[in-house]
Amino acid sequence: MTTPTTHTPRFDRGRWAHAGPESVGPGVHRIPLPLPDDGLRAVNVYALEGLTEGLVLVDGGWSIPESRTALENALGELGHDLGEISHVLVTHIHRDHYTQAVELRRLLGSRVYLGAGERRGLELLGELRTDEPVGSLATLRRAGAHELAERVAAMYDGDFDATVWEAPDRWLQAEELHFGDVRLTVIPTPGHTQGHVVYLDRARGLLFSGDHVLPHITPSIGFELGGPALPLGDYLDSLRLMTTLADARLLPAHGPVGDSVHTRVGELLAHHDDRLAETLAALDGRTRTAYQVAGELGWTRRRVPFSKLGAFDQMLAVNETAAHLDVLVARGRADRTRTDEVNRYTPVGG
């Protein structure tokens, strides 16, 4: 077993996705697993050791051979093997977090835990049996982006693997989990998905934040099946909930470890305040669809024009714009009407 070290130089802002474990505290190790052909580059899983139950993972990774090999090699560097994994605590249902957890259960008998709010999304996957982002495509059509919806749908080949979408062993509510002397508080944080949860280690001041609080980007909102009516409203409420807790170190699913959850949450709330103002300004007194508004906004930190994004990122952009417009409606800053199954937004007083 290696001696824990914290913030080693090879895990700086630009190199966090490099293979191999990083010890972020006594008995807690960050392990980046690859996400080939994905702009996120890698997903962090966290291995908790020194427990009577064996190793506990927070998040499981994507069920692909490269990911399993990287996990096995990283655990080997720490003096462990896959067979020691007893539990996988998943933050949410997306494939880069959930599917390898199910595979590890099949191989090793590990127990998989998932937030109860993900139950309907998982049921819909079983009913629809497709990897298409059906909910997001429906949002595109309501946004008037029918041609874009067809382009995105054409990206999927229909090769759906139902075996990696089996139900967890346990559905989690707001509760406390005990693993020997380690206590993890499960906190529902809907927004990115309806059933997203974070895991708080109060004693060590660590928050395993999944995609809820990320150090470099803001997560996509409501990217799921069967999502709620106001996912951005839920997300903002979940962010504010973090500020009611004692501050903790940020252990995110993508990106390097951070020193303060509160600092990053403040930045994310400010970002969405700015984005709401930009979205309202883009209406400019007119009646517009979310697709039209998205086309007038800049995207990513580099303010890339909408027309320069690929089809999948355009889908995410339109979905995010619709989410912000719906919050403006909920706050009385805009009105929404629907004609021909397309939502149109008009600023109040515009």
PDB file of N, CA and C in Angstrom, residues 226-317:
ATOM      1  N   GLY A 226     -37.131  11.137 -18.732  1.00  0.00           N
ATOM      2  CA  GLY A 226     -38.128  11.333 -17.692  1.00  0.00           C
ATOM      3  C   GLY A 226     -37.765  12.393 -16.689  1.00  0.00           C
ATOM      4  N   GLY A 227     -37.090  13.455 -17.128  1.00  0.00           N
ATOM      5  CA  GLY A 227     -36.637  14.494 -16.219  1.00  0.00           C
ATOM      6  C   GLY A 227     -37.756  15.401 -15.751  1.00  0.00           C
ATOM      7  N   PRO A 228     -37.449  16.271 -14.776  1.00  0.00           N
ATOM      8  CA  PRO A 228     -38.458  17.171 -14.212  1.00  0.00           C
ATOM      9  C   PRO A 228     -38.752  18.342 -15.133  1.00  0.00           C
ATOM     10  N   ALA A 229     -39.767  19.120 -14.765  1.00  0.00           N
ATOM     11  CA  ALA A 229     -40.186  20.242 -15.607  1.00  0.00           C
ATOM     12  C   ALA A 229     -39.208  21.402 -15.555  1.00  0.00           C
ATOM     13  N   LEU A 230     -38.490  21.580 -14.458  1.00  0.00           N
ATOM     14  CA  LEU A 230     -37.610  22.736 -14.305  1.00  0.00           C
ATOM     15  C   LEU A 230     -36.244  22.277 -13.777  1.00  0.00           C
ATOM     16  N   PRO A 231     -35.462  21.580 -14.604  1.00  0.00           N
ATOM     17  CA  PRO A 231     -34.199  21.008 -14.107  1.00  0.00           C
ATOM     18  C   PRO A 231     -33.199  22.057 -13.653  1.00  0.00           C
ATOM     19  N   LEU A 232     -33.136  23.214 -14.330  1.00  0.00           N
ATOM     20  CA  LEU A 232     -32.187  24.238 -13.902  1.00  0.00           C
ATOM     21  C   LEU A 232     -32.600  24.832 -12.555  1.00  0.00           C
ATOM     22  N   GLY A 233     -33.888  24.993 -12.336  1.00  0.00           N
ATOM     23  CA  GLY A 233     -34.343  25.452 -11.034  1.00  0.00           C
ATOM     24  C   GLY A 233     -33.928  24.488  -9.942  1.00  0.00           C
ATOM     25  N   ASP A 234     -34.069  23.181 -10.218  1.00  0.00           N
ATOM     26  CA  ASP A 234     -33.632  22.167  -9.255  1.00  0.00           C
ATOM     27  C   ASP A 234     -32.123  22.259  -9.034  1.00  0.00           C
ATOM     28  N   TYR A 235     -31.381  22.443 -10.116  1.00  0.00           N
ATOM     29  CA  TYR A 235     -29.920  22.500  -9.998  1.00  0.00           C
ATOM     30  C   TYR A 235     -29.477  23.690  -9.145  1.00  0.00           C
ATOM     31  N   LEU A 236     -30.056  24.841  -9.381  1.00  0.00           N
ATOM     32  CA  LEU A 236     -29.685  26.018  -8.598  1.00  0.00           C
ATOM     33  C   LEU A 236     -30.033  25.834  -7.128  1.00  0.00           C
ATOM     34  N   ASP A 237     -31.178  25.225  -6.848  1.00  0.00           N
ATOM     35  CA  ASP A 237     -31.526  24.922  -5.454  1.00  0.00           C
ATOM     36  C   ASP A 237     -30.504  23.962  -4.837  1.00  0.00           C
ATOM     37  N   SER A 238     -30.075  22.968  -5.612  1.00  0.00           N
ATOM     38  CA  SER A 238     -29.104  22.002  -5.108  1.00  0.00           C
ATOM     39  C   SER A 238     -27.746  22.646  -4.867  1.00  0.00           C
ATOM     40  N   LEU A 239     -27.366  23.603  -5.720  1.00  0.00           N
ATOM     41  CA  LEU A 239     -26.131  24.344  -5.473  1.00  0.00           C
ATOM     42  C   LEU A 239     -26.227  25.147  -4.178  1.00  0.00           C
ATOM     43  N   ARG A 240     -27.347  25.842  -3.995  1.00  0.00           N
ATOM     44  CA  ARG A 240     -27.498  26.642  -2.772  1.00  0.00           C
ATOM     45  C   ARG A 240     -27.488  25.756  -1.532  1.00  0.00           C
ATOM     46  N   LEU A 241     -27.986  24.527  -1.657  1.00  0.00           N
ATOM     47  CA  LEU A 241     -27.951  23.596  -0.531  1.00  0.00           C
ATOM     48  C   LEU A 241     -26.520  23.353  -0.068  1.00  0.00           C
ATOM     49  N   MET A 242     -25.571  23.311  -0.996  1.00  0.00           N
ATOM     50  CA  MET A 242     -24.175  23.079  -0.633  1.00  0.00           C
ATOM     51  C   MET A 242     -23.641  24.172   0.286  1.00  0.00           C
ATOM     52  N   THR A 243     -24.144  25.388   0.152  1.00  0.00           N
ATOM     53  CA  THR A 243     -23.642  26.495   0.975  1.00  0.00           C
ATOM     54  C   THR A 243     -24.178  26.432   2.398  1.00  0.00           C
ATOM     55  N   THR A 244     -25.176  25.584   2.664  1.00  0.00           N
ATOM     56  CA  THR A 244     -25.700  25.432   4.023  1.00  0.00           C
ATOM     57  C   THR A 244     -24.907  24.404   4.821  1.00  0.00           C
ATOM     58  N   LEU A 245     -23.999  23.694   4.150  1.00  0.00           N
ATOM     59  CA  LEU A 245     -23.161  22.700   4.800  1.00  0.00           C
ATOM     60  C   LEU A 245     -21.806  23.303   5.118  1.00  0.00           C
ATOM     61  N   ALA A 246     -21.092  22.717   6.056  1.00  0.00           N
ATOM     62  CA  ALA A 246     -19.724  23.150   6.304  1.00  0.00           C
ATOM     63  C   ALA A 246     -18.903  22.978   5.029  1.00  0.00           C
ATOM     64  N   ASP A 247     -18.002  23.911   4.765  1.00  0.00           N
ATOM     65  CA  ASP A 247     -17.192  23.819   3.552  1.00  0.00           C
ATOM     66  C   ASP A 247     -16.340  22.551   3.591  1.00  0.00           C
ATOM     67  N   ALA A 248     -16.019  22.046   2.407  1.00  0.00           N
ATOM     68  CA  ALA A 248     -15.267  20.790   2.290  1.00  0.00           C
ATOM     69  C   ALA A 248     -14.369  20.869   1.069  1.00  0.00           C
ATOM     70  N   ARG A 249     -13.425  19.960   0.989  1.00  0.00           N
ATOM     71  CA  ARG A 249     -12.638  19.823  -0.224  1.00  0.00           C
ATOM     72  C   ARG A 249     -13.517  19.231  -1.315  1.00  0.00           C
ATOM     73  N   LEU A 250     -13.278  19.672  -2.536  1.00  0.00           N
ATOM     74  CA  LEU A 250     -14.087  19.260  -3.674  1.00  0.00           C
ATOM     75  C   LEU A 250     -13.407  18.095  -4.382  1.00  0.00           C
ATOM     76  N   LEU A 251     -14.093  16.932  -4.394  1.00  0.00           N
ATOM     77  CA  LEU A 251     -13.609  15.750  -5.097  1.00  0.00           C
ATOM     78  C   LEU A 251     -14.584  15.471  -6.240  1.00  0.00           C
ATOM     79  N   PRO A 252     -14.329  16.072  -7.412  1.00  0.00           N
ATOM     80  CA  PRO A 252     -15.289  16.021  -8.518  1.00  0.00           C
ATOM     81  C   PRO A 252     -15.109  14.789  -9.389  1.00  0.00           C
ATOM     82  N   ALA A 253     -16.088  14.545 -10.251  1.00  0.00           N
ATOM     83  CA  ALA A 253     -16.003  13.425 -11.189  1.00  0.00           C
ATOM     84  C   ALA A 253     -15.169  13.751 -12.418  1.00  0.00           C
ATOM     85  N   HIS A 254     -14.988  15.018 -12.731  1.00  0.00           N
ATOM     86  CA  HIS A 254     -14.178  15.423 -13.876  1.00  0.00           C
ATOM     87  C   HIS A 254     -13.349  16.628 -13.445  1.00  0.00           C
ATOM     88  N   GLY A 255     -12.034  16.556 -13.635  1.00  0.00           N
ATOM     89  CA  GLY A 255     -11.171  17.645 -13.237  1.00  0.00           C
ATOM     90  C   GLY A 255     -10.433  17.360 -11.948  1.00  0.00           C
ATOM     91  N   PRO A 256      -9.494  18.252 -11.575  1.00  0.00           N
ATOM     92  CA  PRO A 256      -8.680  18.034 -10.384  1.00  0.00           C
ATOM     93  C   PRO A 256      -9.444  18.327  -9.102  1.00  0.00           C
ATOM     94  N   VAL A 257      -8.901  17.829  -8.007  1.00  0.00           N
ATOM     95  CA  VAL A 257      -9.456  18.089  -6.683  1.00  0.00           C
ATOM     96  C   VAL A 257      -9.327  19.579  -6.366  1.00  0.00           C
ATOM     97  N   GLY A 258     -10.346  20.133  -5.711  1.00  0.00           N
ATOM     98  CA  GLY A 258     -10.329  21.542  -5.330  1.00  0.00           C
ATOM     99  C   GLY A 258     -10.325  21.714  -3.824  1.00  0.00           C
ATOM    100  N   ASP A 259      -9.973  22.918  -3.371  1.00  0.00           N
ATOM    101  CA  ASP A 259      -9.834  23.174  -1.941  1.00  0.00           C
ATOM    102  C   ASP A 259     -11.141  23.557  -1.270  1.00  0.00           C
ATOM    103  N   SER A 260     -12.127  24.100  -2.025  1.00  0.00           N
ATOM    104  CA  SER A 260     -13.322  24.641  -1.381  1.00  0.00           C
ATOM    105  C   SER A 260     -14.556  24.433  -2.247  1.00  0.00           C
ATOM    106  N   VAL A 261     -15.501  23.658  -1.731  1.00  0.00           N
ATOM    107  CA  VAL A 261     -16.787  23.512  -2.409  1.00  0.00           C
ATOM    108  C   VAL A 261     -17.493  24.860  -2.473  1.00  0.00           C
ATOM    109  N   HIS A 262     -17.492  25.600  -1.369  1.00  0.00           N
ATOM    110  CA  HIS A 262     -18.230  26.867  -1.319  1.00  0.00           C
ATOM    111  C   HIS A 262     -17.735  27.856  -2.374  1.00  0.00           C
ATOM    112  N   THR A 263     -16.413  27.920  -2.550  1.00  0.00           N
ATOM    113  CA  THR A 263     -15.873  28.856  -3.540  1.00  0.00           C
ATOM    114  C   THR A 263     -16.368  28.510  -4.940  1.00  0.00           C
ATOM    115  N   ARG A 264     -16.313  27.239  -5.292  1.00  0.00           N
ATOM    116  CA  ARG A 264     -16.744  26.844  -6.633  1.00  0.00           C
ATOM    117  C   ARG A 264     -18.246  27.003  -6.810  1.00  0.00           C
ATOM    118  N   VAL A 265     -19.032  26.690  -5.775  1.00  0.00           N
ATOM    119  CA  VAL A 265     -20.479  26.866  -5.872  1.00  0.00           C
ATOM    120  C   VAL A 265     -20.806  28.338  -6.106  1.00  0.00           C
ATOM    121  N   GLY A 266     -20.104  29.238  -5.427  1.00  0.00           N
ATOM    122  CA  GLY A 266     -20.330  30.661  -5.656  1.00  0.00           C
ATOM    123  C   GLY A 266     -20.073  31.059  -7.096  1.00  0.00           C
ATOM    124  N   GLU A 267     -19.024  30.491  -7.695  1.00  0.00           N
ATOM    125  CA  GLU A 267     -18.718  30.772  -9.090  1.00  0.00           C
ATOM    126  C   GLU A 267     -19.805  30.236 -10.011  1.00  0.00           C
ATOM    127  N   LEU A 268     -20.301  29.039  -9.726  1.00  0.00           N
ATOM    128  CA  LEU A 268     -21.343  28.446 -10.562  1.00  0.00           C
ATOM    129  C   LEU A 268     -22.642  29.231 -10.475  1.00  0.00           C
ATOM    130  N   LEU A 269     -23.022  29.669  -9.276  1.00  0.00           N
ATOM    131  CA  LEU A 269     -24.242  30.468  -9.129  1.00  0.00           C
ATOM    132  C   LEU A 269     -24.106  31.796  -9.874  1.00  0.00           C
ATOM    133  N   ALA A 270     -22.925  32.411  -9.783  1.00  0.00           N
ATOM    134  CA  ALA A 270     -22.706  33.669 -10.501  1.00  0.00           C
ATOM    135  C   ALA A 270     -22.767  33.447 -12.012  1.00  0.00           C
ATOM    136  N   HIS A 271     -22.200  32.332 -12.475  1.00  0.00           N
ATOM    137  CA  HIS A 271     -22.257  32.015 -13.905  1.00  0.00           C
ATOM    138  C   HIS A 271     -23.703  31.918 -14.386  1.00  0.00           C
ATOM    139  N   HIS A 272     -24.537  31.222 -13.647  1.00  0.00           N
ATOM    140  CA  HIS A 272     -25.917  31.061 -14.098  1.00  0.00           C
ATOM    141  C   HIS A 272     -26.705  32.358 -13.994  1.00  0.00           C
ATOM    142  N   ASP A 273     -26.392  33.195 -13.027  1.00  0.00           N
ATOM    143  CA  ASP A 273     -27.008  34.524 -12.994  1.00  0.00           C
ATOM    144  C   ASP A 273     -26.653  35.302 -14.260  1.00  0.00           C
ATOM    145  N   ASP A 274     -25.373  35.255 -14.635  1.00  0.00           N
ATOM    146  CA  ASP A 274     -24.940  35.944 -15.853  1.00  0.00           C
ATOM    147  C   ASP A 274     -25.616  35.337 -17.082  1.00  0.00           C
ATOM    148  N   ARG A 275     -25.729  34.029 -17.103  1.00  0.00           N
ATOM    149  CA  ARG A 275     -26.300  33.364 -18.272  1.00  0.00           C
ATOM    150  C   ARG A 275     -27.790  33.675 -18.402  1.00  0.00           C
ATOM    151  N   LEU A 276     -28.479  33.749 -17.293  1.00  0.00           N
ATOM    152  CA  LEU A 276     -29.893  34.135 -17.340  1.00  0.00           C
ATOM    153  C   LEU A 276     -30.038  35.543 -17.903  1.00  0.00           C
ATOM    154  N   ALA A 277     -29.154  36.446 -17.490  1.00  0.00           N
ATOM    155  CA  ALA A 277     -29.215  37.823 -18.004  1.00  0.00           C
ATOM    156  C   ALA A 277     -28.903  37.842 -19.497  1.00  0.00           C
ATOM    157  N   GLU A 278     -27.912  37.082 -19.946  1.00  0.00           N
ATOM    158  CA  GLU A 278     -27.584  37.021 -21.368  1.00  0.00           C
ATOM    159  C   GLU A 278     -28.749  36.446 -22.178  1.00  0.00           C
ATOM    160  N   THR A 279     -29.374  35.411 -21.639  1.00  0.00           N
ATOM    161  CA  THR A 279     -30.474  34.761 -22.346  1.00  0.00           C
ATOM    162  C   THR A 279     -31.651  35.725 -22.500  1.00  0.00           C
ATOM    163  N   LEU A 280     -31.955  36.451 -21.440  1.00  0.00           N
ATOM    164  CA  LEU A 280     -33.032  37.437 -21.517  1.00  0.00           C
ATOM    165  C   LEU A 280     -32.688  38.531 -22.516  1.00  0.00           C
ATOM    166  N   ALA A 281     -31.430  38.998 -22.504  1.00  0.00           N
ATOM    167  CA  ALA A 281     -31.011  40.040 -23.438  1.00  0.00           C
ATOM    168  C   ALA A 281     -31.101  39.559 -24.881  1.00  0.00           C
ATOM    169  N   ALA A 282     -30.837  38.265 -25.120  1.00  0.00           N
ATOM    170  CA  ALA A 282     -30.891  37.731 -26.486  1.00  0.00           C
ATOM    171  C   ALA A 282     -32.306  37.719 -27.041  1.00  0.00           C
ATOM    172  N   LEU A 283     -33.308  37.681 -26.161  1.00  0.00           N
ATOM    173  CA  LEU A 283     -34.687  37.804 -26.654  1.00  0.00           C
ATOM    174  C   LEU A 283     -34.917  39.183 -27.266  1.00  0.00           C
ATOM    175  N   ASP A 284     -34.332  40.207 -26.636  1.00  0.00           N
ATOM    176  CA  ASP A 284     -34.334  41.562 -27.202  1.00  0.00           C
ATOM    177  C   ASP A 284     -35.723  42.015 -27.643  1.00  0.00           C
ATOM    178  N   GLY A 285     -36.706  41.759 -26.778  1.00  0.00           N
ATOM    179  CA  GLY A 285     -38.051  42.220 -27.065  1.00  0.00           C
ATOM    180  C   GLY A 285     -38.802  41.407 -28.093  1.00  0.00           C
ATOM    181  N   ARG A 286     -38.216  40.298 -28.543  1.00  0.00           N
ATOM    182  CA  ARG A 286     -38.835  39.502 -29.604  1.00  0.00           C
ATOM    183  C   ARG A 286     -39.387  38.200 -29.039  1.00  0.00           C
ATOM    184  N   THR A 287     -40.194  37.536 -29.835  1.00  0.00           N
ATOM    185  CA  THR A 287     -40.639  36.177 -29.523  1.00  0.00           C
ATOM    186  C   THR A 287     -39.718  35.216 -30.258  1.00  0.00           C
ATOM    187  N   ARG A 288     -39.058  34.344 -29.474  1.00  0.00           N
ATOM    188  CA  ARG A 288     -38.011  33.504 -30.036  1.00  0.00           C
ATOM    189  C   ARG A 288     -38.129  32.086 -29.485  1.00  0.00           C
ATOM    190  N   THR A 289     -37.617  31.119 -30.255  1.00  0.00           N
ATOM    191  CA  THR A 289     -37.489  29.755 -29.756  1.00  0.00           C
ATOM    192  C   THR A 289     -36.147  29.607 -29.034  1.00  0.00           C
ATOM    193  N   ALA A 290     -36.009  28.540 -28.271  1.00  0.00           N
ATOM    194  CA  ALA A 290     -34.731  28.272 -27.612  1.00  0.00           C
ATOM    195  C   ALA A 290     -33.626  28.044 -28.642  1.00  0.00           C
ATOM    196  N   TYR A 291     -33.958  27.439 -29.762  1.00  0.00           N
ATOM    197  CA  TYR A 291     -32.976  27.224 -30.822  1.00  0.00           C
ATOM    198  C   TYR A 291     -32.464  28.563 -31.369  1.00  0.00           C
ATOM    199  N   GLN A 292     -33.359  29.497 -31.591  1.00  0.00           N
ATOM    200  CA  GLN A 292     -32.953  30.808 -32.086  1.00  0.00           C
ATOM    201  C   GLN A 292     -32.101  31.553 -31.068  1.00  0.00           C
ATOM    202  N   VAL A 293     -32.473  31.469 -29.803  1.00  0.00           N
ATOM    203  CA  VAL A 293     -31.700  32.158 -28.765  1.00  0.00           C
ATOM    204  C   VAL A 293     -30.320  31.532 -28.628  1.00  0.00           C
ATOM    205  N   ALA A 294     -30.252  30.198 -28.634  1.00  0.00           N
ATOM    206  CA  ALA A 294     -28.956  29.523 -28.511  1.00  0.00           C
ATOM    207  C   ALA A 294     -28.001  29.964 -29.613  1.00  0.00           C
ATOM    208  N   GLY A 295     -28.536  30.211 -30.809  1.00  0.00           N
ATOM    209  CA  GLY A 295     -27.710  30.617 -31.931  1.00  0.00           C
ATOM    210  C   GLY A 295     -27.096  31.992 -31.769  1.00  0.00           C
ATOM    211  N   GLU A 296     -27.588  32.779 -30.816  1.00  0.00           N
ATOM    212  CA  GLU A 296     -27.067  34.125 -30.601  1.00  0.00           C
ATOM    213  C   GLU A 296     -26.123  34.216 -29.408  1.00  0.00           C
ATOM    214  N   LEU A 297     -25.903  33.106 -28.711  1.00  0.00           N
ATOM    215  CA  LEU A 297     -25.047  33.104 -27.533  1.00  0.00           C
ATOM    216  C   LEU A 297     -23.697  32.479 -27.841  1.00  0.00           C
ATOM    217  N   GLY A 298     -22.673  32.848 -27.056  1.00  0.00           N
ATOM    218  CA  GLY A 298     -21.375  32.196 -27.139  1.00  0.00           C
ATOM    219  C   GLY A 298     -21.340  30.992 -26.219  1.00  0.00           C
ATOM    220  N   TRP A 299     -20.468  29.996 -26.559  1.00  0.00           N
ATOM    221  CA  TRP A 299     -20.452  28.738 -25.828  1.00  0.00           C
ATOM    222  C   TRP A 299     -19.041  28.368 -25.404  1.00  0.00           C
ATOM    223  N   THR A 300     -18.938  27.734 -24.265  1.00  0.00           N
ATOM    224  CA  THR A 300     -17.711  27.383 -23.555  1.00  0.00           C
ATOM    225  C   THR A 300     -17.040  28.666 -23.069  1.00  0.00           C
ATOM    226  N   ARG A 301     -15.963  28.493 -22.323  1.00  0.00           N
ATOM    227  CA  ARG A 301     -15.241  29.659 -21.791  1.00  0.00           C
ATOM    228  C   ARG A 301     -14.671  30.520 -22.912  1.00  0.00           C
ATOM    229  N   ARG A 302     -14.507  29.919 -24.083  1.00  0.00           N
ATOM    230  CA  ARG A 302     -13.925  30.653 -25.216  1.00  0.00           C
ATOM    231  C   ARG A 302     -14.972  31.362 -26.060  1.00  0.00           C
ATOM    232  N   ARG A 303     -16.234  31.280 -25.648  1.00  0.00           N
ATOM    233  CA  ARG A 303     -17.327  31.974 -26.343  1.00  0.00           C
ATOM    234  C   ARG A 303     -17.395  31.557 -27.811  1.00  0.00           C
ATOM    235  N   VAL A 304     -17.347  30.260 -28.047  1.00  0.00           N
ATOM    236  CA  VAL A 304     -17.409  29.723 -29.406  1.00  0.00           C
ATOM    237  C   VAL A 304     -18.800  29.981 -29.977  1.00  0.00           C
ATOM    238  N   PRO A 305     -18.907  30.449 -31.227  1.00  0.00           N
ATOM    239  CA  PRO A 305     -20.233  30.634 -31.835  1.00  0.00           C
ATOM    240  C   PRO A 305     -20.974  29.309 -31.952  1.00  0.00           C
ATOM    241  N   PHE A 306     -22.265  29.362 -31.841  1.00  0.00           N
ATOM    242  CA  PHE A 306     -23.100  28.162 -31.923  1.00  0.00           C
ATOM    243  C   PHE A 306     -22.835  27.399 -33.219  1.00  0.00           C
ATOM    244  N   SER A 307     -22.663  28.117 -34.314  1.00  0.00           N
ATOM    245  CA  SER A 307     -22.477  27.474 -35.620  1.00  0.00           C
ATOM    246  C   SER A 307     -21.192  26.672 -35.707  1.00  0.00           C
ATOM    247  N   LYS A 308     -20.246  26.916 -34.799  1.00  0.00           N
ATOM    248  CA  LYS A 308     -18.961  26.215 -34.810  1.00  0.00           C
ATOM    249  C   LYS A 308     -18.984  24.949 -33.956  1.00  0.00           C
ATOM    250  N   LEU A 309     -20.062  24.714 -33.231  1.00  0.00           N
ATOM    251  CA  LEU A 309     -20.168  23.520 -32.408  1.00  0.00           C
ATOM    252  C   LEU A 309     -20.571  22.323 -33.256  1.00  0.00           C
ATOM    253  N   GLY A 310     -20.162  21.131 -32.825  1.00  0.00           N
ATOM    254  CA  GLY A 310     -20.650  19.913 -33.450  1.00  0.00           C
ATOM    255  C   GLY A 310     -22.104  19.679 -33.091  1.00  0.00           C
ATOM    256  N   ALA A 311     -22.739  18.724 -33.771  1.00  0.00           N
ATOM    257  CA  ALA A 311     -24.173  18.504 -33.590  1.00  0.00           C
ATOM    258  C   ALA A 311     -24.517  18.136 -32.149  1.00  0.00           C
ATOM    259  N   PHE A 312     -23.719  17.267 -31.519  1.00  0.00           N
ATOM    260  CA  PHE A 312     -24.024  16.855 -30.145  1.00  0.00           C
ATOM    261  C   PHE A 312     -23.926  18.039 -29.193  1.00  0.00           C
ATOM    262  N   ASP A 313     -22.877  18.861 -29.348  1.00  0.00           N
ATOM    263  CA  ASP A 313     -22.729  20.028 -28.479  1.00  0.00           C
ATOM    264  C   ASP A 313     -23.804  21.073 -28.773  1.00  0.00           C
ATOM    265  N   GLN A 314     -24.238  21.175 -30.023  1.00  0.00           N
ATOM    266  CA  GLN A 314     -25.368  22.058 -30.314  1.00  0.00           C
ATOM    267  C   GLN A 314     -26.614  21.591 -29.583  1.00  0.00           C
ATOM    268  N   MET A 315     -26.829  20.276 -29.522  1.00  0.00           N
ATOM    269  CA  MET A 315     -27.976  19.760 -28.772  1.00  0.00           C
ATOM    270  C   MET A 315     -27.891  20.178 -27.303  1.00  0.00           C
ATOM    271  N   LEU A 316     -26.717  20.011 -26.697  1.00  0.00           N
ATOM    272  CA  LEU A 316     -26.552  20.404 -25.304  1.00  0.00           C
ATOM    273  C   LEU A 316     -26.788  21.898 -25.129  1.00  0.00           C
ATOM    274  N   ALA A 317     -26.321  22.697 -26.090  1.00  0.00           N
ATOM    275  CA  ALA A 317     -26.489  24.148 -26.005  1.00  0.00           C
ATOM    276  C   ALA A 317     -27.966  24.544 -26.064  1.00  0.00           C
TER     277      ALA A 317
END
